[in-house]
Coordinates of N, CA and C in Angstrom, one line a residue:
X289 N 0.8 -1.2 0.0 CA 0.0 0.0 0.0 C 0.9 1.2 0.0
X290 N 0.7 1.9 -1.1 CA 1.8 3.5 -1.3 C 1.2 4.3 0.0
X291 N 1.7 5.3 0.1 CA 1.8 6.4 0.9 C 0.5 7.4 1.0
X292 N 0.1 7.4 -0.6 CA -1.6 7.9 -0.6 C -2.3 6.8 0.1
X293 N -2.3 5.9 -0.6 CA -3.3 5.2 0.3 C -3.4 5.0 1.3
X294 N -2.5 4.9 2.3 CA -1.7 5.0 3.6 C -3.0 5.9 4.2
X295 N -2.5 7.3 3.9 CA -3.1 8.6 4.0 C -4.9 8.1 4.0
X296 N -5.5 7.5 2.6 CA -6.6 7.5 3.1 C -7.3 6.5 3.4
X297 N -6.6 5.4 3.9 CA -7.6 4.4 4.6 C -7.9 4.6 6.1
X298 N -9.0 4.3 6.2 CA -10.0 4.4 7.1 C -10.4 3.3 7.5
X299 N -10.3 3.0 9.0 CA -10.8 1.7 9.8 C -11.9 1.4 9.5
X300 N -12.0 0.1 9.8 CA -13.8 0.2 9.9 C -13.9 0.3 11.9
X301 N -15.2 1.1 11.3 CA -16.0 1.5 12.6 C -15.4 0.9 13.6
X302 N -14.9 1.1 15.0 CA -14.6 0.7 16.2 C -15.9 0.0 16.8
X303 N -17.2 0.3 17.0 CA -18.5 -0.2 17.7 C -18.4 -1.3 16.5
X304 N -18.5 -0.8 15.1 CA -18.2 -2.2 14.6 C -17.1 -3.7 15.1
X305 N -16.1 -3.5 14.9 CA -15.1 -4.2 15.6 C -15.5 -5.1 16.7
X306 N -16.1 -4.1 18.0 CA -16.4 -4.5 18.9 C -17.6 -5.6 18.9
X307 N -18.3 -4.8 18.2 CA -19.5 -5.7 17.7 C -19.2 -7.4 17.2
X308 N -18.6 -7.4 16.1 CA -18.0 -8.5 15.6 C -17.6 -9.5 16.7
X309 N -16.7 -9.1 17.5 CA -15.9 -9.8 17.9 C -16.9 -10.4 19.6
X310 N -17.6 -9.5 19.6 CA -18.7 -9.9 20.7 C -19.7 -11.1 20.4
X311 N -20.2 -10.9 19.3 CA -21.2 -12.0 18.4 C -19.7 -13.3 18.5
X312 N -18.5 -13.0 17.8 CA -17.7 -14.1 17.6 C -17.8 -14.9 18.8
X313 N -17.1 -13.9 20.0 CA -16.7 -14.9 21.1 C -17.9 -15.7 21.9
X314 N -19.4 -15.1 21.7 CA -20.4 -15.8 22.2 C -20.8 -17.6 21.6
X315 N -20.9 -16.8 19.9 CA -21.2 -18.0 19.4 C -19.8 -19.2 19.7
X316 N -18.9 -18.7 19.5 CA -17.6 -19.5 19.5 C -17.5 -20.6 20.8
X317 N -17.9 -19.6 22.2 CA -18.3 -20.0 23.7 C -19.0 -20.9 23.4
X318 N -20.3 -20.9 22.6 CA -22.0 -21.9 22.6 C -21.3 -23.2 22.1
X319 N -20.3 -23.1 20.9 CA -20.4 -23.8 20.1 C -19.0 -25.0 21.4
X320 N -17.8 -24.2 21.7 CA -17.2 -25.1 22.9 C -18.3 -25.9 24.2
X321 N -19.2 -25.3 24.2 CA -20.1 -25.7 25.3 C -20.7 -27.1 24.7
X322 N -21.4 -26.8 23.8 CA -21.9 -27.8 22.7 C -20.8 -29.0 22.6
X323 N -20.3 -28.6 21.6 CA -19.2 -29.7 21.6 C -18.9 -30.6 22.9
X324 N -18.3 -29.7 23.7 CA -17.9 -30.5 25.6 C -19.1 -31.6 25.5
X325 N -20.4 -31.1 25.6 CA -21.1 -32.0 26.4 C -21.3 -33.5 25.1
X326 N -20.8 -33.2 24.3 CA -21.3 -34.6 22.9 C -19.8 -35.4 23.4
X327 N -18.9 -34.6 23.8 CA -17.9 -35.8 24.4 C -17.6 -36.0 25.6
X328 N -18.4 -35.6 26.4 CA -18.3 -36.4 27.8 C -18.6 -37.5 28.0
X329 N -18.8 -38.6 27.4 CA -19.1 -39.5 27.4 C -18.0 -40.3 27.1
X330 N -17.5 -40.2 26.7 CA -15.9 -40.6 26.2 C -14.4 -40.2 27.2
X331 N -14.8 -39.3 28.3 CA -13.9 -39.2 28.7 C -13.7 -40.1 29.6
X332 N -12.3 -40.7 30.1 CA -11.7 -41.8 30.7 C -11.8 -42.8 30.0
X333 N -12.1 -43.2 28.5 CA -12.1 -43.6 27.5 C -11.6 -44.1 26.6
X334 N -11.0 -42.3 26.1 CA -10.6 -42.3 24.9 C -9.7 -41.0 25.6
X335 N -8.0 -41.6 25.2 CA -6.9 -40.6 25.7 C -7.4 -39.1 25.5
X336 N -6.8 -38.2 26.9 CA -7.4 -37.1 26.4 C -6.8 -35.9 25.8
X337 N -5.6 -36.4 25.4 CA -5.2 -35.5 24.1 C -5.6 -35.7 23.0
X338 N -6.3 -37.0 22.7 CA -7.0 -37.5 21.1 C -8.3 -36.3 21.3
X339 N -8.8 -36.4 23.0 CA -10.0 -35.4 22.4 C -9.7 -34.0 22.6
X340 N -8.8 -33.5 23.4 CA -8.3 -31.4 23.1 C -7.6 -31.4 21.5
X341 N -7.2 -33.0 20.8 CA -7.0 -32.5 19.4 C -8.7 -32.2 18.5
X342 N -9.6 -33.5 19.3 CA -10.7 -33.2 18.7 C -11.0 -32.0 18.8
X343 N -11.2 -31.6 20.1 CA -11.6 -29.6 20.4 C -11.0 -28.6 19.8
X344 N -9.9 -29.1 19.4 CA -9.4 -27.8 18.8 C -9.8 -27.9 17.1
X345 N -9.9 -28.9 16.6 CA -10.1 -28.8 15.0 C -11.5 -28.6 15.2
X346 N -12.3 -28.8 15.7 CA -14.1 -28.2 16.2 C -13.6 -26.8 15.9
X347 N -12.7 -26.5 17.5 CA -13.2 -24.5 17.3 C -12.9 -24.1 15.9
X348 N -11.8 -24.8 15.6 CA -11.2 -24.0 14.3 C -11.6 -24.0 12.9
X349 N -12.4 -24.8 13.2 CA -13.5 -25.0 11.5 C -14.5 -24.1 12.4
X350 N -15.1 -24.2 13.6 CA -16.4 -23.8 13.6 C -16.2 -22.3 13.5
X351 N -14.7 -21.8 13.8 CA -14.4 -20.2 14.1 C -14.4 -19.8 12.6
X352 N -13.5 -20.6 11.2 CA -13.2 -19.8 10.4 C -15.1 -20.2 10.0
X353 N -15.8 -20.8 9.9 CA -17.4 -20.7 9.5 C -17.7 -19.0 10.0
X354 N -17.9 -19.1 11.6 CA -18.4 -18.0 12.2 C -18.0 -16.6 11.3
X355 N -16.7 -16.6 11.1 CA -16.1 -15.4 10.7 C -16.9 -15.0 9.6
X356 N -16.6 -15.8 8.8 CA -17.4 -15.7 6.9 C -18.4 -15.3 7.2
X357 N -19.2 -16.1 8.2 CA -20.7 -15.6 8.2 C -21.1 -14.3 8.9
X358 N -20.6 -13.8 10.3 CA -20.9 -12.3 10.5 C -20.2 -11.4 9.5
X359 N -18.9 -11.4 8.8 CA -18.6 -10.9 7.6 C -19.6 -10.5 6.8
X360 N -20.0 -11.9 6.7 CA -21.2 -11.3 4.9 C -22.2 -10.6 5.6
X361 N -23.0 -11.2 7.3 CA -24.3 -10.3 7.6 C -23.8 -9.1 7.7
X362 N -22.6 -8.7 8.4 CA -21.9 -6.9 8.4 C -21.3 -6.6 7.3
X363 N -21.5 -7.1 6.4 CA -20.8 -6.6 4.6 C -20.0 -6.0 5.0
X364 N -18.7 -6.9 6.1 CA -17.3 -6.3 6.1 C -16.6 -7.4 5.5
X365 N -15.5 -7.5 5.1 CA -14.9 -8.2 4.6 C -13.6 -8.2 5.9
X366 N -13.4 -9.7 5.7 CA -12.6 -10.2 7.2 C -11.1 -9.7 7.2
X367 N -10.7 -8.9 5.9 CA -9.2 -8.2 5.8 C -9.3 -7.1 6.6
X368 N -10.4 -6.6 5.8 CA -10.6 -5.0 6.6 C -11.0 -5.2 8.4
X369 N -11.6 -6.5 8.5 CA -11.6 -6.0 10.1 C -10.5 -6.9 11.0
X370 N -9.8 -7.7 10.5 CA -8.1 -7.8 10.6 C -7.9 -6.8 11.2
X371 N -7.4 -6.0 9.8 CA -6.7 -4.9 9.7 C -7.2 -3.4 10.8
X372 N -8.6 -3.4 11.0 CA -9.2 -2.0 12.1 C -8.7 -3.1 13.2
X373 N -8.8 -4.4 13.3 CA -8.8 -4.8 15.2 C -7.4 -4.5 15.3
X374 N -6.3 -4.7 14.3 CA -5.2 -4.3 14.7 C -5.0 -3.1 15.1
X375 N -5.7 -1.9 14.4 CA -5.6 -0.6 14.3 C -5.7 -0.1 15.5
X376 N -7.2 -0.6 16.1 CA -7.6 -0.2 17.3 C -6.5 -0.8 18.9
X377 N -6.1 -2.3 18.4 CA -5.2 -3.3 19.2 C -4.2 -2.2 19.9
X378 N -3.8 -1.5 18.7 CA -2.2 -0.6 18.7 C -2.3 0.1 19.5
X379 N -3.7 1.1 19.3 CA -4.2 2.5 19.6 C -4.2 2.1 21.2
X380 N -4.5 1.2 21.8 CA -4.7 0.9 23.2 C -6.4 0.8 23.4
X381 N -7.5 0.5 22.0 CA -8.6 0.5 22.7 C -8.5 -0.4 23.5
X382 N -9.8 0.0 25.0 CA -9.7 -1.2 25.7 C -11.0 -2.4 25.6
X383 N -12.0 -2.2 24.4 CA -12.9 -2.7 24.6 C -12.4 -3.8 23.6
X384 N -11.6 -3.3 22.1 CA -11.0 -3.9 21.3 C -10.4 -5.1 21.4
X385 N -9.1 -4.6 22.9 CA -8.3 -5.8 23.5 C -8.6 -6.9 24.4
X386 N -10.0 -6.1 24.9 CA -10.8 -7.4 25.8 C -11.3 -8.2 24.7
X387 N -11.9 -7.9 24.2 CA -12.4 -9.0 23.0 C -11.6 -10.1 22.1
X388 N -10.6 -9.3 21.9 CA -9.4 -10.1 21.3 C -8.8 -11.2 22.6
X389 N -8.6 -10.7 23.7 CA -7.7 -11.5 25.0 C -9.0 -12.6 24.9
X390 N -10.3 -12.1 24.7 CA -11.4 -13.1 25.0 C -11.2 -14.4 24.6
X391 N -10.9 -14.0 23.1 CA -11.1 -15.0 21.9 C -9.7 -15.8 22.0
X392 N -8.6 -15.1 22.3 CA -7.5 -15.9 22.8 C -7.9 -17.1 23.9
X393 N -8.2 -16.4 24.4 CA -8.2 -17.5 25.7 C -9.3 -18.8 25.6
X394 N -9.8 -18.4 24.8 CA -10.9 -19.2 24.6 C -9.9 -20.3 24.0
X395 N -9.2 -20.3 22.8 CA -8.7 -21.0 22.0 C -7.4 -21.8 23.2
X396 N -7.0 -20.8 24.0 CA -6.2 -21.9 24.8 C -7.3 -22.3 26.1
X397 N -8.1 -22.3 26.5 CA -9.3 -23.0 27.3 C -9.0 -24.6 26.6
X398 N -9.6 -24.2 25.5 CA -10.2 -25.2 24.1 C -8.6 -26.4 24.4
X399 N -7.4 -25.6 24.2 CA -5.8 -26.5 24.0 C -5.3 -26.8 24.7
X400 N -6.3 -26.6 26.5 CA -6.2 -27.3 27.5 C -4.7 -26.5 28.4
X401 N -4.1 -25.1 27.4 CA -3.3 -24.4 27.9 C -3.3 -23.2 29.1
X402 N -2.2 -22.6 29.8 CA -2.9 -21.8 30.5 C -3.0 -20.4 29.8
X403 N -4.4 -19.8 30.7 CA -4.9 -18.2 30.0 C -4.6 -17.4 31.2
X404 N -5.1 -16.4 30.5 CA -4.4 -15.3 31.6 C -5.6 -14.9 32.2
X405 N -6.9 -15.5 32.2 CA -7.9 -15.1 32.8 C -8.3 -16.1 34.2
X406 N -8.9 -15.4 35.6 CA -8.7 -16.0 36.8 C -10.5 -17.3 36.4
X407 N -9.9 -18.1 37.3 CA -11.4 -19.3 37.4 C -12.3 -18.2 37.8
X408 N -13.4 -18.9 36.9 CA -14.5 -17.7 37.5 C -15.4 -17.9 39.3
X409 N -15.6 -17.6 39.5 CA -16.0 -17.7 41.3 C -17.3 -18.2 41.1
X410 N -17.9 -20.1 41.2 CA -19.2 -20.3 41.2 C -20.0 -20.1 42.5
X411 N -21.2 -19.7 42.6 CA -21.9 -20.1 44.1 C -21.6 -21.0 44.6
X412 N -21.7 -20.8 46.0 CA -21.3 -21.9 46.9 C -22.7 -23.1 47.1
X413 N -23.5 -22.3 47.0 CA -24.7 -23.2 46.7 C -25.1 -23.9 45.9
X414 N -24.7 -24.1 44.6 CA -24.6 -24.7 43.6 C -24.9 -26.1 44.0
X415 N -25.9 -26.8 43.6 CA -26.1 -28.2 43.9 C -26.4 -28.5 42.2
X416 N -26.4 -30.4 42.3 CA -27.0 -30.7 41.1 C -28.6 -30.6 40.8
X417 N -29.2 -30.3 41.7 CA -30.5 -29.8 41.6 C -30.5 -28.8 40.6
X418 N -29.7 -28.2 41.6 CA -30.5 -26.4 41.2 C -29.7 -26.1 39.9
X419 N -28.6 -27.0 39.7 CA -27.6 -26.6 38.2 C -29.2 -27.5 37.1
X420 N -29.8 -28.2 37.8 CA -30.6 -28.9 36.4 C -31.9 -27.5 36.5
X421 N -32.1 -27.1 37.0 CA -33.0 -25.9 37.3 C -31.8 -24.6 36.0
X422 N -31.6 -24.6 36.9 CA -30.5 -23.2 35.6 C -30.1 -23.8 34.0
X423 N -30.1 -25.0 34.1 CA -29.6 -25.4 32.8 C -31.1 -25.3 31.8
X424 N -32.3 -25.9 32.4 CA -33.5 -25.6 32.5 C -34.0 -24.5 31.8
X425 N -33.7 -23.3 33.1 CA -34.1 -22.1 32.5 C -33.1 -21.5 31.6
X426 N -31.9 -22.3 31.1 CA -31.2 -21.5 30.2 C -31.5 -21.9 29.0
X427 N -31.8 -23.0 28.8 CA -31.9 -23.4 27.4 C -33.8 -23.0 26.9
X428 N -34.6 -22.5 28.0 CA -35.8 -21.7 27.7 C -35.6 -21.2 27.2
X429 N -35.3 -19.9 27.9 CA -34.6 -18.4 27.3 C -33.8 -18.2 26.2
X430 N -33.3 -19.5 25.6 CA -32.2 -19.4 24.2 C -33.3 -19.9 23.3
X431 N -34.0 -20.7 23.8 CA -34.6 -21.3 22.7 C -35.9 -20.4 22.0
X432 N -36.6 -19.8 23.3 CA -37.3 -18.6 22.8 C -36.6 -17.6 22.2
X433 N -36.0 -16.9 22.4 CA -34.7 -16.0 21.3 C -35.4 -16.6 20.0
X434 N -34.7 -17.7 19.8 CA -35.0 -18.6 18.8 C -36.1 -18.3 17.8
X435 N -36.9 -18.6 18.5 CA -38.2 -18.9 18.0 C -39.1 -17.4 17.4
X436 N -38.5 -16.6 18.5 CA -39.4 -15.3 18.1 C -38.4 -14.5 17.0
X437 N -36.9 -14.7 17.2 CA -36.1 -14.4 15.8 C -37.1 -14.8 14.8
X438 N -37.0 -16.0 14.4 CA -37.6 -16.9 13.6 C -39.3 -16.2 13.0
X439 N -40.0 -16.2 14.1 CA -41.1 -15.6 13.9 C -41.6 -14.1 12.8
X440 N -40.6 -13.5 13.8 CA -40.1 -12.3 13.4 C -40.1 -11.7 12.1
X441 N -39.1 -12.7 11.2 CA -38.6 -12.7 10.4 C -39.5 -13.3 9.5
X442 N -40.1 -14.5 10.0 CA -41.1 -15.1 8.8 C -42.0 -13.5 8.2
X443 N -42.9 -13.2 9.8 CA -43.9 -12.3 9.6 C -43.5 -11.3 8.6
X444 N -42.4 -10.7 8.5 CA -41.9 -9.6 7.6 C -41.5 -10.3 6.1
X445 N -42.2 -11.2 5.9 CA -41.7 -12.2 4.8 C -40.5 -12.5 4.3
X446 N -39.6 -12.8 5.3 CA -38.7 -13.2 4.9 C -38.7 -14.9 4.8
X447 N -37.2 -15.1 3.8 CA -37.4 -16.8 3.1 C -35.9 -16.9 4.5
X448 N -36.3 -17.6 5.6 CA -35.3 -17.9 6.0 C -34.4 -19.3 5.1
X449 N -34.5 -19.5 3.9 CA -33.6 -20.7 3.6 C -32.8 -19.9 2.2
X450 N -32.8 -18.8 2.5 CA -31.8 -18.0 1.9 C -30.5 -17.6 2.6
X451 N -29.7 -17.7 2.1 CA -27.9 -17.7 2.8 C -28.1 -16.1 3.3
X452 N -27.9 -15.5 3.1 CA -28.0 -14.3 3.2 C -29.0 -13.9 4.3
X453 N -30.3 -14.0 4.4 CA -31.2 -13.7 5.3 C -30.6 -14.9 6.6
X454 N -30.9 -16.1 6.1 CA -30.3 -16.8 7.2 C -29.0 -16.3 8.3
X455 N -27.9 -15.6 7.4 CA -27.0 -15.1 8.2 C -27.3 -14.0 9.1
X456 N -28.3 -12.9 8.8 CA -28.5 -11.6 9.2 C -29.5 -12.6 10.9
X457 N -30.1 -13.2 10.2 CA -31.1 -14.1 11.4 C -30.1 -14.7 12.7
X458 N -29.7 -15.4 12.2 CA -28.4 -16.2 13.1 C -28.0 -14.9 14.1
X459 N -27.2 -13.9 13.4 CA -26.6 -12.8 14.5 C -27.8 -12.0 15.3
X460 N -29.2 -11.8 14.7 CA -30.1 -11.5 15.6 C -29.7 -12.1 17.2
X461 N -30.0 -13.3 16.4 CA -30.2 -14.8 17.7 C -28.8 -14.7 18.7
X462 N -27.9 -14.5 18.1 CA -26.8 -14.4 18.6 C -26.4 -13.1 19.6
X463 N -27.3 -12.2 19.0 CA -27.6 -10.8 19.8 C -28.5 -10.8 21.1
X464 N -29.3 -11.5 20.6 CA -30.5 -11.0 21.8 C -30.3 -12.3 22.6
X465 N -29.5 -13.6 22.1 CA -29.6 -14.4 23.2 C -28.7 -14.4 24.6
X466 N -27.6 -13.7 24.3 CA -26.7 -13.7 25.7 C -27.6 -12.8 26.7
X467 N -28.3 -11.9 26.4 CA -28.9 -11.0 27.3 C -30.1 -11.5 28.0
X468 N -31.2 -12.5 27.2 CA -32.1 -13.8 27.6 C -31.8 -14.6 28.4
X469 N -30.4 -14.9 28.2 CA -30.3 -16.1 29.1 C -29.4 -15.9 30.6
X470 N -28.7 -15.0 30.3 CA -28.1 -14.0 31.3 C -29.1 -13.7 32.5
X471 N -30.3 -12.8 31.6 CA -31.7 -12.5 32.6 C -32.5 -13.7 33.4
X472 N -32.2 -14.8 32.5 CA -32.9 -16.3 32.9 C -32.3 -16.7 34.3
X473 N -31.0 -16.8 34.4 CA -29.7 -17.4 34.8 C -29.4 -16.7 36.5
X474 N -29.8 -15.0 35.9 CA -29.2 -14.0 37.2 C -29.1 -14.9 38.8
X475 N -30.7 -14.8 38.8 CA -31.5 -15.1 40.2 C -30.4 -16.6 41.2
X476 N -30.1 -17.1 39.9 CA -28.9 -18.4 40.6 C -27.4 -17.7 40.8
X477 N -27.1 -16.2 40.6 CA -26.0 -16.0 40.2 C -24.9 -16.2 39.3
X478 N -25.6 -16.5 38.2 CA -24.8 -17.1 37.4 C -24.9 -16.3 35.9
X479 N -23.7 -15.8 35.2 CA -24.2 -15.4 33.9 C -23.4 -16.0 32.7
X480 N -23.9 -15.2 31.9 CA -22.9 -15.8 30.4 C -21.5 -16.2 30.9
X481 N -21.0 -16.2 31.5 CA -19.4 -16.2 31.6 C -19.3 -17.1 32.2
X482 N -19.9 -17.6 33.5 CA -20.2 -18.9 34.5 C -20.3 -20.2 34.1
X483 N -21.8 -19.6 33.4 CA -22.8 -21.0 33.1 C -21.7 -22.1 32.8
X484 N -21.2 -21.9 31.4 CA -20.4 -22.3 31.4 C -19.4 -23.6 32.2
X485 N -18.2 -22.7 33.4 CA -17.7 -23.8 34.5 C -18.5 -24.5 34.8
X486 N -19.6 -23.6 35.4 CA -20.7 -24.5 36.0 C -20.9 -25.8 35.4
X487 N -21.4 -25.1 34.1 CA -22.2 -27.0 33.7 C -20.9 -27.9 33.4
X488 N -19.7 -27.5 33.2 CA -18.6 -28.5 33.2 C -18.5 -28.9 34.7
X489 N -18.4 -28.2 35.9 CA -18.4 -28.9 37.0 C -19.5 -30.1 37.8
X490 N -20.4 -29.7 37.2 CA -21.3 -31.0 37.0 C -21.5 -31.9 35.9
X491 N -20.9 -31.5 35.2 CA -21.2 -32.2 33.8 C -21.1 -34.1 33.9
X492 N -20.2 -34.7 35.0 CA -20.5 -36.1 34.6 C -22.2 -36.3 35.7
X493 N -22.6 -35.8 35.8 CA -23.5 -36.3 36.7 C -25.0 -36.0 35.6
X494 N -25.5 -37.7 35.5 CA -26.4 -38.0 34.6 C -28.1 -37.3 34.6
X495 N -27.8 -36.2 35.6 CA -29.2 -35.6 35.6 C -29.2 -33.9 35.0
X496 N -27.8 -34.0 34.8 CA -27.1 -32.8 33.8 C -27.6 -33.0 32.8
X497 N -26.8 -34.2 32.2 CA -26.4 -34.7 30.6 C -27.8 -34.8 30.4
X498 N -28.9 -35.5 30.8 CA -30.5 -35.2 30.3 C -31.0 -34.2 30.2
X499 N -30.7 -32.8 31.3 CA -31.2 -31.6 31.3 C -30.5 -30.8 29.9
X500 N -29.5 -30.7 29.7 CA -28.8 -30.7 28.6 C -29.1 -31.3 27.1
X501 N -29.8 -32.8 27.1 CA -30.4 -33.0 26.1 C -31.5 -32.8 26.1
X502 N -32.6 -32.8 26.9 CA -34.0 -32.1 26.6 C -33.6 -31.0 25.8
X503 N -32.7 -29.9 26.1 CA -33.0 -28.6 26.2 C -32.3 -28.7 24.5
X504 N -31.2 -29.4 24.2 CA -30.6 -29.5 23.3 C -31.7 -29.6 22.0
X505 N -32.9 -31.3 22.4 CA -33.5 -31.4 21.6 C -34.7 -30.7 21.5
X506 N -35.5 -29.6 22.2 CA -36.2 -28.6 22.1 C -35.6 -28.0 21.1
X507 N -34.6 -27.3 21.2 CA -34.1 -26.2 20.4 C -33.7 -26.9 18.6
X508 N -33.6 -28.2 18.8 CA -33.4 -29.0 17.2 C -34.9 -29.0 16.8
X509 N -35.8 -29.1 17.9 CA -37.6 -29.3 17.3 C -37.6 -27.9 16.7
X510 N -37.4 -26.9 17.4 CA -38.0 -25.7 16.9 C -37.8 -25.2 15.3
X511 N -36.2 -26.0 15.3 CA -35.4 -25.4 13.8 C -35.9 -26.3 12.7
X512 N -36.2 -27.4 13.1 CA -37.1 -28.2 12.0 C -38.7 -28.0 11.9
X513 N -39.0 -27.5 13.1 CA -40.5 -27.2 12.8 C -40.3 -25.7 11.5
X514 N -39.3 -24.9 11.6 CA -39.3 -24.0 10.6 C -38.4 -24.3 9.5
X515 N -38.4 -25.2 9.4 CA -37.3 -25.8 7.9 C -35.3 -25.3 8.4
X516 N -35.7 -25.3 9.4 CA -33.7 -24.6 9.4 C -32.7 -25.9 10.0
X517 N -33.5 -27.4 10.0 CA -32.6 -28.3 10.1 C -33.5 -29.5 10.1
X518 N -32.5 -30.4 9.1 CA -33.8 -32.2 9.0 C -33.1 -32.8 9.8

């Protein structure tokens, strides 16, 4: 890039940026969450570096998918916001760098490495009860998101089996669901960031993994009752 050009390129949007990388680390979180619980069943099993190699080729196909797709719904192109998260990285934003440290860490969570972020602090009350109660109401609150996205969108006649609308739909869901399930979740103390440990720290206990698949297979009914999965 010459010296003119230099001169007039222009970032993209910062709230953009932030944006991006907010939707990334959420979906990216759901989809590690997801994954975990389809292999717990295997652990003590099957060595468990065969499955942090399985976890890592998950995030990393499921991350470069993610990217493509809020790209095309924000018609940025993934150079140009490369190139602004760097811009802003440099500048010292701090909303920029948390996002970025996020998505790091996530990937070394995922590679079984250490992060630079502290364990999160669960309640002390936390039983397997009350985690099948929270898991309960979290997968309500996601699944409704869901549904009323969905609704939403029909009503205004949209063809959800269009690439393009489907992507703009997806980041809706993706938007309004961390704040749903967050609201769902509060009253146990527990939020987007938690849930999380939490459901890993009970995760071998068999009244989890059921709470976990009801809620799983709710949310697969909903997407086939509207054509978005056979």
């Amino acid at each position: 890039m010459g010296d003119e050009e230099m001169e007039e390129w222009e970032p993209v949007d910062r709230d953009h940026v932030v944006k991006f990388f907010q939707i990334l680390n959420q979906q990216s979180h759901q989809s590690i969450m997801s994954f975990n619980q389809q292999i717990v069943q295997y652990r003590g099993k099957v060595p468990e570096q065969h499955l942090t190699d399985l976890a890592v080729g998950h995030f990393e196909d499921s991350l470069a998918k993610t990217q493509a797709q809020i790209s095309v719904g924000m018609g940025i192109s993934l150079e140009d916001m490369e190139d602004a998260s760097k811009y802003y990285e440099e500048k010292g934003d701090q909303q920029v760098k948390e996002q970025l440290r996020h998505l790091k860490n996530l990937y070394l969570t995922v590679s079984n490495l250490p992060t630079d972020e502290e364990e999160p602090e669960l309640p002390d009350d936390l039983t397997v009860e009350k985690m099948v109660t929270v898991v309960t109401a979290f997968f309500k609150a996601s699944n409704n998101v869901i549904e009323s996205v969905v609704q939403e969108l029909l009503a205004k006649g949209g063809d959800v089996t269009n690439p393009e609308t489907a992507m703009k739909m997806s980041m809706a869901i993706q938007e309004k669901s961390g704040p749903a399930t967050d609201e769902a979740i509060k009253r146990f103390n527990l939020n987007s960031t938690t849930i999380g440990p939490a459901m890993d720290k009970f995760r071998e206990h068999e009244e989890i993994k059921t709470a976990i698949m009801v809620g799983s297979e709710e949310q697969h009914q909903i997407l086939r009752t509207y054509g978005l999965m056979t």
